[in-house]
Amino acid sequence: MNDLSFTVPLWVWAAVTLVIAVMLAVDLIAHRDNHVIGFKEAAVWSGIWIAIGLAFGLVLLAWQGGDVASTYYAGYLIEKALSIDNVFVFALVFSFFAVPDVYQHKVLFWGVISALVFRLVFIFVGAELLQLFFWTAYLFGAFLIWTGYKMAVSKDEQVHPDRNIVVRLVKKIVPTDARYHGGLFFTKVDGRRVATLLFVALVAIEATDLIFAVDSVAAILAITTNTFLVWTANAFAVLGLRSLYFCLAGLLRRFAYLHYGLAVLLAFAGVKLILSETPVGKLPIPLTLGVIVVTITVSIGWSLIATRGSGDDPDGGPDDATTTGNDHPAGAAPAVADTTGPHHGDGPS
């Protein structure tokens, strides 16, 4: 499979990894106290993360030229667009487990770290498979086309975090108390160390992101199999996922048709990947970048126009997706005193 190839010294990998680690540390320090993240704060942080991601493309432009920078931007944009779909599921998970607003950032922070690890593994495995076995391009391509189709026709299907096999396995293996104990993932109850409901919510977030990681990595591998570009595009897109959630959670209803655009992008990536192993070859990066930009712009514009006047208030917090911002679910007694867990008919026990 022909692709961009350039030497990336070990020190460059180390430097980029260090930058990512520093950014994670800055984010952790900036939000070390549990508090409700408002729209304005989230918008500022989202701007910072996006600026850093775009700036890295300029570094690549100066270092390796326009083709490499364009490929990175194409990967970054498709990852950023797909991450918006993550926000929908995160909102559902937080609502299902009635995660208090003040602890949502903490769950997302550790969820993002796991997401980076998942993606790093998938990137190297996927890229190696595509390089060694040409027919894997057909498999990955078919998978992306099928995923795009399912996204287009199954958007209204209910998501049940408690039915996730990983969540169920953890609850069977790890002693769990179906309550919140402040911002703790683990605590002691009657002298016994147990996982809290916040830990179960974290596992649900990580399990759902594991599924998203497969889709997103496959999509960007359709653009390039250069592991350095795939990794950096993924990493810089995922780093801003927490702030993106708090920016968009209150506006989710305004993105009513975005999933059609994401479905088109996944299907396009699948077709592109399949064509790369035919006489047609890899589609030009400018064409790929153009399709991504136009598709995202049209689907978002279509959504905003269709839902104009819906009355969503970004400063009001997530709409029907989160709790009140107190240390207990809205309208309920404090969660630490609630022995039944969140008030859902089929919720975790």
PDB file of C-alpha atoms in Angstrom, residues 35-43 87 91 94-95 99-102 104 243-255 310-326:
ATOM      1  CA  HIS A  35     -16.526  22.033  39.760  1.00  0.00           C
ATOM      2  CA  VAL A  36     -19.205  22.381  37.119  1.00  0.00           C
ATOM      3  CA  ILE A  37     -17.638  23.326  33.765  1.00  0.00           C
ATOM      4  CA  GLY A  38     -19.732  26.043  32.141  1.00  0.00           C
ATOM      5  CA  PHE A  39     -20.055  26.771  28.437  1.00  0.00           C
ATOM      6  CA  LYS A  40     -17.676  29.747  28.462  1.00  0.00           C
ATOM      7  CA  GLU A  41     -14.893  27.898  30.260  1.00  0.00           C
ATOM      8  CA  ALA A  42     -15.313  24.900  27.960  1.00  0.00           C
ATOM      9  CA  ALA A  43     -15.285  27.150  24.882  1.00  0.00           C
ATOM     10  CA  VAL A  87     -20.316  13.457  22.794  1.00  0.00           C
ATOM     11  CA  ALA A  91     -24.211  12.442  27.377  1.00  0.00           C
ATOM     12  CA  PHE A  94     -23.795  10.412  32.140  1.00  0.00           C
ATOM     13  CA  SER A  95     -27.577  10.680  32.084  1.00  0.00           C
ATOM     14  CA  VAL A  99     -23.266  11.361  37.130  1.00  0.00           C
ATOM     15  CA  PRO A 100     -23.156  14.680  39.024  1.00  0.00           C
ATOM     16  CA  ASP A 101     -21.890  17.553  36.863  1.00  0.00           C
ATOM     17  CA  VAL A 102     -18.990  18.278  39.199  1.00  0.00           C
ATOM     18  CA  GLN A 104     -18.007  14.555  34.807  1.00  0.00           C
ATOM     19  CA  SER A 243     -13.931  20.495  26.543  1.00  0.00           C
ATOM     20  CA  LEU A 244     -15.855  19.649  23.380  1.00  0.00           C
ATOM     21  CA  TYR A 245     -18.337  17.673  25.465  1.00  0.00           C
ATOM     22  CA  PHE A 246     -19.045  20.601  27.791  1.00  0.00           C
ATOM     23  CA  CYS A 247     -19.327  22.935  24.798  1.00  0.00           C
ATOM     24  CA  LEU A 248     -21.747  20.803  22.830  1.00  0.00           C
ATOM     25  CA  ALA A 249     -23.694  18.807  25.430  1.00  0.00           C
ATOM     26  CA  GLY A 250     -26.234  21.596  25.808  1.00  0.00           C
ATOM     27  CA  LEU A 251     -26.567  21.907  22.025  1.00  0.00           C
ATOM     28  CA  LEU A 252     -26.924  18.235  21.095  1.00  0.00           C
ATOM     29  CA  ARG A 253     -30.463  18.695  19.799  1.00  0.00           C
ATOM     30  CA  ARG A 254     -29.171  21.279  17.334  1.00  0.00           C
ATOM     31  CA  PHE A 255     -26.989  18.618  15.630  1.00  0.00           C
ATOM     32  CA  SER A 310     -35.271  25.299  19.343  1.00  0.00           C
ATOM     33  CA  GLY A 311     -34.469  27.292  22.467  1.00  0.00           C
ATOM     34  CA  ASP A 312     -31.343  25.426  23.613  1.00  0.00           C
ATOM     35  CA  ASP A 313     -29.260  27.452  26.043  1.00  0.00           C
ATOM     36  CA  PRO A 314     -25.537  26.636  26.017  1.00  0.00           C
ATOM     37  CA  ASP A 315     -25.031  28.276  29.387  1.00  0.00           C
ATOM     38  CA  GLY A 316     -27.744  26.125  30.872  1.00  0.00           C
ATOM     39  CA  GLY A 317     -25.627  22.988  30.712  1.00  0.00           C
ATOM     40  CA  PRO A 318     -26.370  19.748  28.935  1.00  0.00           C
ATOM     41  CA  ASP A 319     -29.965  19.409  27.835  1.00  0.00           C
ATOM     42  CA  ASP A 320     -31.572  16.330  29.337  1.00  0.00           C
ATOM     43  CA  ALA A 321     -28.147  14.761  29.463  1.00  0.00           C
ATOM     44  CA  THR A 322     -26.708  15.587  32.867  1.00  0.00           C
ATOM     45  CA  THR A 323     -27.609  16.286  36.444  1.00  0.00           C
ATOM     46  CA  THR A 324     -28.044  19.542  38.315  1.00  0.00           C
ATOM     47  CA  GLY A 325     -24.438  20.157  39.207  1.00  0.00           C
ATOM     48  CA  ASN A 326     -24.936  19.194  42.846  1.00  0.00           C
TER      49      ASN A 326
END
